[in-house]
Each structure stands twice: as C-alpha cells, then as structure tokens.
Coordinates of C-alpha atoms and ligand atoms in Angstrom, one line a residue:
M1 CA 128.7 105.2 108.5
H2 CA 128.5 105.3 104.6
R3 CA 127.0 108.6 103.1
F4 CA 124.9 109.2 100.4
G5 CA 127.4 109.3 97.5
C6 CA 129.3 106.1 97.5
F7 CA 126.3 103.8 98.4
F8 CA 123.8 105.3 96.1
S9 CA 126.2 105.3 92.9
N10 CA 126.9 101.5 94.0
T11 CA 123.3 100.5 94.4
L12 CA 121.0 102.4 92.1
N13 CA 121.2 103.3 88.2
I14 CA 121.3 106.8 86.8
T15 CA 117.9 106.4 85.3
L16 CA 116.5 105.7 88.9
R17 CA 118.3 108.5 90.2
Q18 CA 117.0 111.0 88.0
R19 CA 113.3 109.8 88.6
L20 CA 113.8 109.8 92.1
R21 CA 114.7 113.6 92.0
K22 CA 111.8 114.3 89.9
L23 CA 109.6 112.4 92.4
K24 CA 111.1 114.3 95.2
P25 CA 109.1 117.3 95.3
L26 CA 106.1 115.2 94.5
L27 CA 106.5 113.2 97.5
A28 CA 107.3 116.0 99.6
M29 CA 109.9 113.9 101.4
S30 CA 113.6 114.4 101.0
V31 CA 115.9 111.7 99.7
S32 CA 118.7 112.2 101.9
T33 CA 121.3 109.9 103.4
M34 CA 121.6 106.5 102.4
L35 CA 122.9 103.7 105.0
A36 CA 125.0 101.0 103.9
A37 CA 124.1 97.5 105.2
P38 CA 126.0 96.6 108.2
K39 CA 129.0 94.5 106.9
N40 CA 127.9 91.3 108.3
A41 CA 124.3 92.1 108.0
L42 CA 123.4 89.1 105.8
K43 CA 126.2 86.8 106.5
T44 CA 124.7 85.7 109.8
L45 CA 121.7 84.9 107.6
G46 CA 123.7 83.1 105.1
L47 CA 122.5 85.5 102.4
S48 CA 124.8 86.6 99.6
T49 CA 123.6 88.2 96.6
S50 CA 125.3 89.3 93.5
K51 CA 122.9 92.5 93.3
H52 CA 122.2 95.4 95.2
I53 CA 121.2 95.4 98.9
H54 CA 118.8 98.2 99.6
Y55 CA 119.4 99.1 102.9
Q56 CA 117.0 100.8 105.4
L57 CA 115.6 103.2 102.5
S58 CA 113.4 106.0 103.4
P59 CA 109.6 105.9 102.5
A60 CA 110.3 108.4 99.6
Q61 CA 113.0 106.3 98.4
L62 CA 111.0 102.9 98.5
T63 CA 108.2 104.8 97.0
G64 CA 110.2 106.0 94.1
Q65 CA 111.5 102.6 93.5
A66 CA 108.2 100.9 93.4
V67 CA 106.8 103.4 91.1
Q68 CA 110.3 103.3 88.8
R69 CA 109.7 99.5 88.7
G70 CA 106.6 99.6 87.5
E71 CA 105.0 98.0 90.8
G72 CA 102.9 100.7 92.1
V73 CA 101.5 104.3 91.2
L74 CA 100.7 107.3 93.0
N75 CA 97.2 108.5 93.9
D76 CA 96.2 112.4 93.9
T77 CA 97.7 112.5 97.5
G78 CA 100.6 111.0 97.1
A79 CA 100.5 107.8 98.5
L80 CA 101.9 104.4 97.0
L81 CA 99.2 102.2 95.5
I82 CA 100.3 98.5 94.9
N83 CA 98.6 95.0 94.1
T84 CA 99.5 92.2 96.4
G85 CA 98.9 89.8 93.7
K86 CA 97.0 86.4 93.7
F87 CA 96.7 87.0 97.7
T88 CA 94.7 89.9 99.3
G89 CA 94.5 88.4 102.7
R90 CA 96.0 85.9 104.9
S91 CA 96.2 82.3 104.2
P92 CA 95.7 80.6 107.7
K93 CA 96.1 77.1 106.0
D94 CA 99.6 77.7 104.7
K95 CA 100.7 79.0 108.1
F96 CA 103.1 76.5 109.8
T97 CA 105.2 76.1 112.9
V98 CA 108.3 74.2 113.0
K99 CA 107.7 71.4 115.6
D100 CA 110.9 70.4 117.4
A101 CA 111.9 70.0 121.0
L102 CA 111.1 73.7 121.9
T103 CA 107.6 73.6 120.3
E104 CA 106.4 69.9 120.7
N105 CA 104.8 70.1 124.1
T106 CA 104.4 73.9 124.4
V107 CA 102.6 74.8 121.3
H108 CA 98.8 73.9 120.9
W109 CA 98.7 72.1 117.6
N110 CA 95.6 72.7 116.1
D111 CA 94.1 74.3 112.8
F112 CA 96.0 77.4 113.1
N113 CA 99.2 75.9 114.6
I114 CA 100.1 73.3 112.0
P115 CA 103.3 71.3 112.7
F116 CA 106.3 71.8 109.9
E117 CA 109.3 69.3 110.1
E118 CA 112.6 71.1 110.8
K119 CA 114.5 69.5 107.9
N120 CA 111.7 71.1 105.5
F121 CA 112.3 74.7 107.2
F122 CA 116.1 74.3 106.6
S123 CA 115.9 73.3 103.1
L124 CA 113.5 75.8 102.4
K125 CA 115.3 78.5 103.9
E126 CA 118.3 77.6 101.5
K127 CA 115.9 77.5 98.6
M128 CA 114.8 81.1 99.5
L129 CA 118.4 82.1 99.9
G130 CA 119.5 80.5 96.6
Y131 CA 116.2 82.3 95.0
L132 CA 117.5 85.7 96.3
A133 CA 121.2 85.2 95.4
D134 CA 120.7 86.7 92.0
K135 CA 118.3 89.3 92.9
E136 CA 118.2 92.8 94.6
V137 CA 117.0 92.7 98.3
W138 CA 115.4 95.2 100.4
V139 CA 116.8 94.9 104.1
R140 CA 115.3 96.8 107.1
D141 CA 116.1 96.5 110.7
C142 CA 113.4 97.4 113.0
Y143 CA 111.8 96.8 116.6
A144 CA 108.7 95.1 118.0
C145 CA 107.4 96.2 121.2
A146 CA 107.4 99.9 122.3
E147 CA 108.4 98.9 125.9
E148 CA 112.1 98.6 125.8
A149 CA 112.3 95.9 128.4
Y150 CA 110.6 93.6 125.9
R151 CA 112.0 95.1 122.9
L152 CA 112.9 92.5 120.0
R153 CA 115.2 93.6 117.1
L154 CA 114.1 92.5 113.7
R155 CA 115.7 92.0 110.7
V156 CA 113.5 91.8 107.3
I157 CA 114.8 90.9 103.8
N158 CA 112.2 91.6 101.1
E159 CA 112.2 91.1 97.7
N160 CA 110.7 94.2 96.6
P161 CA 110.6 97.8 97.8
W162 CA 107.0 98.2 98.6
S163 CA 107.0 95.1 101.3
N164 CA 109.9 96.9 102.6
L165 CA 107.8 99.9 103.0
F166 CA 105.1 98.2 104.6
C167 CA 107.7 97.1 107.2
Y168 CA 109.0 100.6 107.5
N169 CA 105.4 101.6 108.5
M170 CA 104.4 98.9 110.8
F171 CA 107.2 97.9 112.8
I172 CA 109.0 100.4 115.1
R173 CA 111.6 102.5 113.5
P174 CA 115.0 102.5 115.3
E175 CA 117.1 105.7 115.2
E176 CA 119.8 105.8 112.8
K177 CA 122.5 105.6 116.0
D178 CA 121.0 102.4 117.0
L179 CA 121.7 100.6 113.6
E180 CA 125.6 100.6 113.9
S181 CA 125.5 97.6 116.4
F182 CA 122.2 96.3 115.5
T183 CA 121.9 92.5 115.9
P184 CA 118.8 91.0 115.1
N185 CA 116.8 88.7 117.4
W186 CA 114.5 87.5 114.7
H187 CA 114.7 87.4 110.9
I188 CA 111.9 87.6 108.3
I189 CA 112.8 86.5 105.0
Q190 CA 109.8 87.4 102.4
A191 CA 109.9 86.5 98.9
P192 CA 106.3 86.8 97.1
G193 CA 107.9 85.5 93.7
F194 CA 109.3 82.4 95.4
K195 CA 107.1 79.3 95.2
A196 CA 107.7 76.2 97.0
D197 CA 107.2 72.7 95.5
P198 CA 104.5 71.1 97.9
A199 CA 105.8 67.5 96.9
V200 CA 109.2 68.3 98.4
D201 CA 109.0 71.2 100.5
G202 CA 106.4 69.9 103.1
T203 CA 103.9 72.6 102.2
R204 CA 100.4 72.5 101.4
A205 CA 100.7 74.6 98.2
E206 CA 103.2 77.1 96.8
N207 CA 102.7 80.0 99.2
F208 CA 103.7 79.6 102.9
A209 CA 104.5 81.1 106.2
V210 CA 106.9 79.1 108.2
I211 CA 107.8 80.2 111.8
S212 CA 110.8 78.6 113.7
F213 CA 110.8 79.4 117.3
T214 CA 114.2 77.6 117.8
H215 CA 115.6 79.4 114.7
K216 CA 114.1 82.7 115.3
T217 CA 113.1 83.0 111.7
I218 CA 110.1 83.6 109.8
L219 CA 110.0 82.2 106.0
I220 CA 107.3 83.8 103.9
G221 CA 106.9 83.0 100.1
G222 CA 104.4 82.6 97.2
T223 CA 102.3 85.4 98.7
G224 CA 102.7 89.1 98.4
Y225 CA 100.1 89.9 101.3
T226 CA 102.2 92.0 103.4
G227 CA 99.7 91.3 106.4
E228 CA 101.5 87.8 106.7
M229 CA 104.7 89.6 108.0
K230 CA 102.8 91.6 110.5
K231 CA 101.0 88.8 111.9
G232 CA 103.9 86.4 111.6
I233 CA 105.6 88.6 114.1
F234 CA 102.2 88.9 116.2
T235 CA 102.5 85.1 116.5
M236 CA 105.8 85.0 117.5
L237 CA 105.1 87.6 120.2
N238 CA 102.1 85.5 121.4
Y239 CA 104.5 82.7 122.2
V240 CA 107.4 84.8 123.5
L241 CA 105.9 87.2 125.9
P242 CA 103.4 85.3 127.8
T243 CA 106.0 82.5 128.2
K244 CA 109.3 84.2 128.7
A245 CA 108.3 87.6 130.0
A246 CA 104.8 87.3 132.0
V247 CA 103.4 89.6 129.6
L248 CA 99.7 89.2 128.3
S249 CA 99.8 89.7 124.4
M250 CA 96.4 90.7 123.2
H251 CA 94.8 91.2 119.7
C252 CA 93.4 94.6 120.6
S253 CA 93.5 98.3 119.8
A254 CA 94.2 100.7 122.8
N255 CA 93.9 104.3 123.4
M256 CA 94.2 106.8 126.2
G257 CA 92.2 109.6 127.8
D258 CA 93.6 113.1 128.9
A259 CA 93.5 111.8 132.3
G260 CA 95.9 109.1 131.4
D261 CA 93.1 106.2 131.3
T262 CA 93.6 103.4 129.2
A263 CA 90.9 101.5 127.0
V264 CA 91.9 98.4 125.2
F265 CA 89.3 97.0 122.5
F266 CA 89.5 93.6 121.7
G267 CA 87.8 92.1 118.4
L268 CA 88.3 90.0 115.5
S269 CA 88.7 91.3 112.1
G270 CA 86.2 93.9 111.0
T271 CA 84.9 94.5 114.4
G272 CA 86.2 98.1 114.7
K273 CA 89.6 97.8 116.2
T274 CA 91.2 100.2 114.2
T275 CA 88.2 102.4 113.5
L276 CA 87.2 103.0 117.0
S277 CA 90.7 103.6 118.4
A278 CA 91.2 106.4 116.1
D279 CA 89.3 108.8 118.3
P280 CA 89.8 112.3 118.1
N281 CA 89.4 113.0 121.8
R282 CA 91.9 110.4 122.8
K283 CA 95.5 109.3 122.1
L284 CA 96.0 106.5 120.0
I285 CA 98.4 103.7 121.5
G286 CA 98.1 101.3 118.8
D287 CA 95.5 99.8 116.6
D288 CA 95.7 95.9 116.7
E289 CA 98.4 94.3 118.8
H290 CA 99.4 94.8 122.5
G291 CA 101.1 93.7 125.6
W292 CA 99.9 94.1 129.2
T293 CA 102.6 94.1 131.8
R294 CA 102.5 94.3 135.6
D295 CA 101.9 98.0 135.2
S296 CA 101.3 99.1 131.5
V297 CA 99.9 98.5 128.1
F298 CA 102.3 98.7 125.0
N299 CA 101.9 98.6 121.6
F300 CA 103.8 96.0 119.5
E301 CA 103.8 97.9 116.3
G302 CA 104.9 101.5 115.0
G303 CA 101.9 101.7 112.6
C304 CA 98.5 101.1 111.7
Y305 CA 96.9 98.9 109.0
A306 CA 93.3 100.3 108.2
K307 CA 90.8 98.8 106.1
C308 CA 89.7 101.2 103.1
I309 CA 86.4 99.7 102.1
D310 CA 83.9 102.4 102.0
L311 CA 86.3 105.0 103.7
S312 CA 85.1 108.6 104.0
E313 CA 86.7 111.6 105.3
E314 CA 83.3 112.5 107.1
K315 CA 83.2 109.1 109.1
E316 CA 86.9 108.4 109.6
P317 CA 88.9 111.5 109.4
E318 CA 91.7 110.2 110.9
I319 CA 92.4 107.3 108.6
Y320 CA 91.1 109.1 105.4
N321 CA 93.8 111.9 106.0
A322 CA 96.6 109.2 106.7
I323 CA 96.5 108.3 103.1
R324 CA 99.4 110.6 101.8
P325 CA 103.0 110.3 100.8
G326 CA 104.5 107.5 102.7
A327 CA 101.2 105.5 103.0
L328 CA 101.0 102.1 101.3
V329 CA 97.6 101.4 99.8
E330 CA 96.9 98.0 98.9
N331 CA 94.5 96.4 96.2
V332 CA 92.3 99.7 95.6
T333 CA 91.5 100.9 92.1
F334 CA 90.6 104.5 90.7
I335 CA 87.7 106.1 89.9
E336 CA 87.9 105.6 86.1
G337 CA 89.8 108.5 84.1
T338 CA 91.2 109.7 87.6
N339 CA 93.9 109.2 90.1
K340 CA 91.5 109.4 92.8
I341 CA 90.8 106.3 94.9
D342 CA 87.5 104.5 94.6
F343 CA 86.9 103.4 98.3
S344 CA 83.5 101.8 97.3
S345 CA 85.1 99.5 94.9
K346 CA 85.5 95.8 95.7
K347 CA 86.7 95.2 92.3
I348 CA 90.2 93.3 93.6
T349 CA 88.9 92.5 97.1
E350 CA 86.8 93.8 99.8
N351 CA 89.8 93.7 102.1
T352 CA 91.6 96.9 100.7
R353 CA 94.2 98.3 103.2
V354 CA 96.4 101.1 103.9
S355 CA 99.5 101.0 106.2
Y356 CA 101.0 104.2 107.7
P357 CA 103.2 105.0 110.6
L358 CA 101.5 105.9 113.7
T359 CA 102.8 109.4 113.5
F360 CA 100.3 110.1 110.7
I361 CA 97.4 110.0 113.2
S362 CA 97.6 113.5 114.9
N363 CA 96.8 112.4 118.2
A364 CA 99.1 109.3 118.5
L365 CA 100.8 108.7 121.8
E366 CA 104.7 108.5 121.6
P367 CA 106.3 106.2 122.9
S368 CA 103.0 103.8 122.5
I369 CA 102.5 103.0 126.3
G370 CA 99.8 103.5 128.3
K371 CA 99.0 102.7 131.9
T372 CA 96.8 99.3 133.1
P373 CA 93.4 99.7 131.5
K374 CA 90.5 101.1 133.1
N375 CA 87.9 99.7 130.6
I376 CA 88.0 96.8 128.3
F377 CA 85.7 96.5 125.0
F378 CA 85.1 93.4 123.6
L379 CA 83.9 94.2 119.8
T380 CA 81.6 91.9 118.0
C381 CA 80.1 92.3 114.9
D382 CA 76.9 90.2 115.3
A383 CA 75.3 90.1 111.8
Y384 CA 72.4 88.0 113.5
G385 CA 71.3 91.3 115.3
V386 CA 70.9 89.6 118.7
L387 CA 73.4 91.2 121.1
P388 CA 73.1 94.6 122.6
P389 CA 75.0 97.7 121.1
I390 CA 76.6 98.2 124.6
S391 CA 76.4 96.1 127.6
K392 CA 78.5 95.6 130.8
L393 CA 79.7 92.2 131.6
T394 CA 80.5 90.6 135.0
A395 CA 83.6 88.9 135.6
G396 CA 82.4 85.7 134.9
Q397 CA 80.6 87.0 131.6
A398 CA 83.9 88.6 130.5
M399 CA 85.8 85.3 130.8
Y400 CA 83.0 83.7 129.2
Q401 CA 83.0 85.8 126.1
F402 CA 86.7 86.3 126.0
I403 CA 87.4 82.5 125.9
S404 CA 84.4 82.4 123.0
G405 CA 85.5 85.1 121.1
Y406 CA 82.4 85.4 118.9
T407 CA 81.8 87.5 115.8
A408 CA 79.2 86.7 112.9
K409 CA 80.0 88.2 109.3
V410 CA 77.8 88.5 106.6
A411 CA 77.6 85.5 104.4
G412 CA 79.6 85.2 100.9
T413 CA 78.7 87.4 98.2
E414 CA 77.0 84.4 96.5
A415 CA 73.4 85.8 95.3
G416 CA 70.4 84.9 97.8
V417 CA 72.8 83.8 100.8
T418 CA 71.7 86.0 103.4
E419 CA 72.4 83.9 106.6
P420 CA 75.1 85.2 108.8
K421 CA 78.2 83.2 109.3
S422 CA 79.1 82.7 112.8
T423 CA 82.9 82.6 113.8
F424 CA 84.1 81.5 117.6
S425 CA 87.7 82.4 117.9
A426 CA 89.3 82.1 121.2
C427 CA 90.5 85.1 122.6
F428 CA 89.3 87.0 119.8
G429 CA 92.3 85.9 117.9
A430 CA 92.9 82.1 117.8
P431 CA 94.8 82.1 114.4
F432 CA 97.3 83.9 116.0
L433 CA 98.1 82.3 119.1
P434 CA 100.7 79.5 119.5
L435 CA 99.6 78.7 123.1
H436 CA 96.5 77.0 124.5
P437 CA 93.6 79.8 124.8
G438 CA 93.3 78.8 128.4
Q439 CA 96.8 80.3 129.3
Y440 CA 96.0 83.9 127.9
A441 CA 92.4 83.7 129.5
E442 CA 94.2 82.9 132.8
M443 CA 96.4 85.6 132.5
L444 CA 93.4 88.1 131.5
G445 CA 91.3 87.0 134.4
K446 CA 94.0 87.5 137.0
K447 CA 94.7 90.9 135.7
M448 CA 91.0 92.0 135.4
N449 CA 90.4 91.1 139.0
E450 CA 93.6 92.7 140.4
H451 CA 92.6 96.0 138.7
N452 CA 89.1 96.1 138.9
V453 CA 88.6 96.6 135.1
N454 CA 85.3 97.5 133.9
V455 CA 84.4 95.3 130.7
W456 CA 82.0 96.3 128.3
M457 CA 80.7 94.3 125.1
I458 CA 79.9 96.1 122.1
N459 CA 78.1 95.0 119.0
T460 CA 79.2 97.1 116.0
G461 CA 76.9 94.7 113.8
W462 CA 73.4 94.5 113.1
S463 CA 70.2 96.2 114.8
G464 CA 66.5 95.9 113.9
G465 CA 66.9 92.4 112.3
A466 CA 69.7 89.9 111.2
Y467 CA 71.5 90.9 108.0
G468 CA 69.3 91.3 105.1
V469 CA 66.4 92.6 107.3
G470 CA 68.4 95.1 109.8
S471 CA 71.2 97.5 109.2
R472 CA 74.5 97.9 110.8
M473 CA 74.8 100.1 113.8
K474 CA 75.6 103.6 112.8
L475 CA 79.3 104.2 113.5
S476 CA 78.6 107.7 115.2
Y477 CA 76.0 105.8 117.9
T478 CA 78.9 103.3 118.6
R479 CA 81.6 106.0 119.2
A480 CA 78.9 107.8 121.3
M481 CA 78.3 104.7 123.5
I482 CA 82.2 104.0 123.9
T483 CA 82.4 107.7 124.7
A484 CA 79.6 107.6 127.2
A485 CA 81.1 104.6 128.9
L486 CA 84.6 106.0 129.1
E487 CA 83.4 109.2 130.5
G488 CA 81.6 107.5 133.5
K489 CA 78.2 108.7 131.9
L490 CA 76.8 105.0 132.5
D491 CA 77.9 104.9 135.9
N492 CA 74.6 106.3 137.4
V493 CA 71.9 104.9 134.8
F494 CA 69.8 102.0 135.3
F495 CA 70.6 98.6 133.3
E496 CA 68.5 95.5 132.5
A497 CA 69.7 92.2 131.9
H498 CA 69.4 90.8 128.5
P499 CA 67.1 87.4 128.9
V500 CA 69.2 85.2 127.1
F501 CA 72.7 86.3 127.4
G502 CA 72.6 87.7 130.9
M503 CA 74.8 91.0 130.3
M504 CA 73.6 94.3 131.5
M505 CA 72.2 96.7 128.9
P506 CA 71.9 100.5 130.1
V507 CA 68.3 101.8 129.6
E508 CA 69.9 105.2 128.3
C509 CA 73.2 106.6 126.9
P510 CA 73.8 110.1 125.7
G511 CA 73.6 110.6 122.1
V512 CA 72.2 107.5 121.4
P513 CA 68.2 106.9 120.8
T514 CA 66.9 105.0 123.7
E515 CA 65.0 102.5 121.7
I516 CA 68.2 101.0 120.2
L517 CA 69.8 99.9 123.4
N518 CA 67.7 96.9 123.8
P519 CA 67.9 94.8 120.6
R520 CA 64.6 93.2 120.9
N521 CA 63.0 96.4 120.6
T522 CA 64.4 97.2 117.2
W523 CA 63.0 94.1 115.6
A524 CA 59.5 94.4 114.0
D525 CA 58.8 90.9 114.7
K526 CA 59.6 89.8 118.4
E527 CA 59.2 86.5 118.4
A528 CA 61.7 86.3 115.5
Y529 CA 64.2 88.1 117.6
D530 CA 63.5 85.6 120.6
A531 CA 64.1 82.6 118.1
M532 CA 67.1 84.1 116.7
A533 CA 68.6 84.9 120.2
K534 CA 67.9 81.1 121.1
N535 CA 69.7 80.1 118.2
L536 CA 72.8 82.1 118.7
A537 CA 72.7 80.9 122.5
G538 CA 72.8 77.4 121.1
Q539 CA 76.0 78.0 119.0
F540 CA 77.7 79.8 121.9
I541 CA 76.6 76.6 124.2
K542 CA 78.0 74.3 121.5
N543 CA 81.4 76.1 120.8
F544 CA 82.1 76.2 124.5
E545 CA 81.7 72.5 125.2
K546 CA 85.4 72.1 124.5
Y547 CA 86.4 74.6 127.2
A548 CA 83.9 73.6 129.8
S549 CA 86.0 70.9 131.5
G550 CA 88.6 73.8 132.3
A551 CA 86.3 76.4 133.2
N552 CA 85.2 77.4 137.0
E553 CA 81.8 78.0 138.2
E554 CA 81.6 81.7 137.8
I555 CA 82.6 81.2 134.1
L556 CA 80.0 78.6 133.7
V557 CA 77.0 80.1 135.1
A558 CA 78.0 83.0 132.7
A559 CA 76.7 80.8 129.4
P560 CA 73.7 82.1 127.6
K561 CA 70.2 80.2 128.3
G562 CA 69.8 77.9 125.5
Ligands
LIG1 P1 91.3 93.9 111.6 O1 91.7 93.0 112.6 O2 91.2 93.2 110.2 O3 92.4 95.0 111.3 P2 89.3 95.6 112.7 O4 88.9 95.1 114.1 O5 90.4 96.5 113.1 O6 89.8 94.5 111.6 P3 88.1 98.1 111.3 O7 89.3 98.0 110.4 O8 88.1 99.0 112.4 O9 88.2 96.3 112.0 O10 86.9 97.7 110.5 C1 85.6 98.1 110.8 C2 84.9 98.4 109.8 O11 83.5 98.4 109.8 C3 85.3 99.6 109.1 O12 85.2 99.8 107.6 C4 84.1 100.6 109.4 O13 83.9 101.7 108.6 C5 83.0 99.8 109.6 N1 81.8 100.0 110.3 C6 80.3 100.2 110.1 N2 79.7 100.4 111.1 C7 80.6 100.4 112.3 C8 80.3 100.6 113.8 N3 79.3 100.5 114.1 N4 81.3 100.7 114.5 C9 82.6 100.1 113.9 N5 83.1 100.0 112.7 C10 81.8 100.1 111.9
LIG2 MN1 92.6 96.8 112.4

C-alpha cells in the first residue's frame, strides 16, 4: 500500500496541500493516508489519463478539493454546498438500457426502459474515456448491498471531487484491507461536463444515463445531478436481484424497533420515506432502497439522500443535524449576508438535497440488515385530500395498491393552477424497474402471505379539502399514527370501511385527534368530498385497466367503487 508521501506529492500541487492543511481543523477530519489506485484499476476499463487519479480520497480531502477548485463552499456547520448545474433532478427521458441478447426479452420496454443500441453504447463509452484522458479523475471503490451474500463491488469514475463525495456517502464503504484485491463487478463512468451529440450518439439530448447489463457499466454524462448514479445502481439491482438471487428489490425505507421488528415504508418521491424512517425510537436500516431475502431485509446503500426544503431542527432533528462536515448539500442558497442555509428557498430548485453516510444518523443499524418485516406501510401524498391518513389493507387491497402505486402532487407553480396531479407508478417505483411490475408484485404477494405481514396505507398529504382548500397532514400526527400501528395500539380499536376505497380506518388513535381519522369529517363540504373520492376512484380504475388481465379475483375485488 502506498502511503501519504509519495502519492500526495504526485497528485496534488503545493497550494492545495497548504489549503487542505488549513481546512483540516475546520473540517474536524484528518487528512490521513492516501491510497494509490490499484495498478490495473483503470486498465480493465480502458481508461488512461495523463493527469492525476485521485483514488479513494476521504470526505475531508474531497471537500477541501471542491472548495479549492471553486466548485463548492462550506456553510456554518462545515458541510459542503455545491450546485449540480443545469440538472437539479433526474431526467427519466434520457435514461437508456442497452437492448441486446440478454435484455431483449427480459426487460419490460416502456417509457422508463428505453432501448439503446449496443454499438452506440460502445462508441459513447470510448468518447467518454477520450474526454477524460486529459483530465484529473476521482475513482472510488465501494459496494452495493449490506447483505454480504448479495454484495456487488462497484467502481465509480468521476470528473470532479464532489460527485465522488456523493458516492462515498451513498454507497457502502469498504474497509481499507479489502481494497487491495478489489475487482469491480460494475462500473459507473460519470462526467457531467461531457456532452453527447444526439445526432451521432443515439441519445435524445446532450445528457444521458445509459446502462448495459451485459457490460455491467453505467455511463452518465451531461448532467451533474448525483441522484442519477444512485438510481442507476438501484435500477441495476432491480434487475439483478429478483432474476438472479430471488431477492425482492424494493423502493422503500426501513427501520427496526427494539424488539427487532422491521417496518418498511414504500412510497414515491416526496411521500415521506426518508422523513418517517428517521425515527428516534427505532433503528434506521435505510432510507430508500432495500432487498427482501428469505429471512432478512437489507439496505442497498450506505447513506441517505434527504430533501432539504423547509427542513427544520424541530420537525426533523436527525436530518437537520446530519448537515455537518462530510455531508454534501445540493442546490441550496444562503440567507443573505450569512453562511447559513436558507432552507425555505426554492431559488435554484425545490428539490434541494443533502447526502450523508448512515453513520450520521445516531441510531443507524450497523450492518443495515433487519429481519423479515412485521409491518409494511404504503406512503402516499394525496393532494386530493381523499385517502384516510391511516388505514389497514387486506391482502387483496395491498396488492391492488402496490400495483397501482398512487400519489398525487401539488400542481406546478404556475399562478392559479390548484388542481392536484395524480401519478400512478407501479410498485411505487416504475422509473427504476427494468422488469414487468407483475414480477415484483408476485414476489411481494407471496412474501406477505407467507409471513402474515400487516399492511397499512398512510396518506401524508392533504386533509380538510384538496390542495388549495385543505392542508397537509401534520408530520407529528403522521408520526403518531405510525407509532401507534407499530406498537400494536391499533390492534384492539374499532375500524370502519372507507365507502369508496374499502380500506379500514381506525376510529381512534393515540396522539391523534379522532375527527381527522375519517377524511370525510375534515371536509366542510361533504358532497365535494364524495365527488372528489369518486373522481379519484375513477382514476384508479382507469389506471388499473392495463393490469386487470393479470390480476386474480382477490385483487380485482379490492378496486375502489367508481
Ligand atoms: P424521495 O424518494 O424523493 O427521496 P421520500 O419519500 O424520501 O422522497 P421525503 O424526503 O421523506 O420523501 O419527503 C417528505 C417531505 O414532506 C419532507 O420534506 C417532509 O418534511 C414533508 N412532510 C410534510 N408533512 C409530512 C407528513 N405528514 N408526513 C411525511 N412528510 C411530511
Ligand atoms: Mn428519500
């Protein structure tokens, strides 16, 4: 193993070295050893660069470099703030899958699984490697999957230090001793500054994320949005684990109670996976991506990627306090004249984010593996204000809701547009699922039956009217409802069926005003509620048409009454 001295003088100039020394006390992290990239590390990939290869740098080193390069600044608590550039979110229309002998008949080709020619993959990769050939690169070896039997070794090549810090935070960090013989299963090549030429490269635009299951490589260019790397690996695992390992991959968060009881929280973006899994009374397993084996639930990742919009210490202390040295905060701005983050600002985007390692959450479970779930929560943010804030689902209803994958967002920011916009995304994660949704649903159905799991639906969205009239459910109430369900406090209360959707609503719940439990009670205009419920039921039924032929009677009877 090469030590600090020789590698350091080779890789960094004097000024940076001095600056890093200055940053050292500030970052409260030591700039200790530096590892040399394994000799053949990049040869297997075909990458040779005339410039420095920064291998496996520490968060303090990466943070220091980002500041030194003028790519980021520190806030008052020492976290690194950067802008991801033109893209502040994923670009699903520019995500492609190489269509070849392996994927042709196994991938479910749709709006999220867009075919890409293998020859274009090869030439795009060559071009990217050519682009990087005269640039410094940041290389990181890391893992996906906390459960060792399913672990995959990843090697990420980044064009800048902060993208590499994201990978340090989000993927699982190997021990130094495991690096010497590290042979990657998968590669990510990520170059935000590289732009494709759609006319010759087969892309839609300058930006792209291309995944090849055969060549085990993800190419990301033209976008600096870090989430593309995370969700690229998630997409890969959603293909590999169910087909090769009989593991159900899930877009969910997970935590565990003192008694070892696991809960998983499925939900589309913004429904509360990250927020609600960070529960001071339970151990965090993970905030976004998990696998369910024969007898465990394990995290795919080593970190969390939390929203920052309107973040407050009072409501979300765990996440708030994770914004410290080593954390990477994306697309936020400062309160004018200070170096304090303005969490309310949507100046750059509403999708402001912070990534941090799981260890930043005080009660994270290590390793992030729990037992078979006892409770499953489907989170939805219903901006129509129709669905109950908590309800219990039958096995048929659970399958119906899982296949539907409903949430409704507040409409765009245009003035006067107040009608919510519904999204139906199968398995609460259609953009990341290479296989037909039925394959995941079937696996979940089997597991739910086998283990006799409670399934709850939680509406973290509107109450007292749709968006514009009502208001979002108070986070403290949602937390209280989940706690009650987990602690068995709803086992002996009365339930009533929702007249349209059929799910069972508790008539009382500790810590929650009784009158909000039935959403109809919260609407001043009951007829307006009934009409809205009917409207939403109609949307469910229409969406389900494409799955109806593959669904059994138990699932079909769980449809809402239109
Ligand atoms: P993504 O998949 O994009 O990471 P997510 O499911 O993890 O999304 P969160 O990051 O948890 O979603 O976002 C939920 C947001 O909604 C947070 O900003 C949270 O503060 C806010 N919120 C407001 N009211 C509630 C509520 N009642 N329950 C949950 N979250 C709420
Ligand atoms: Mn999340």
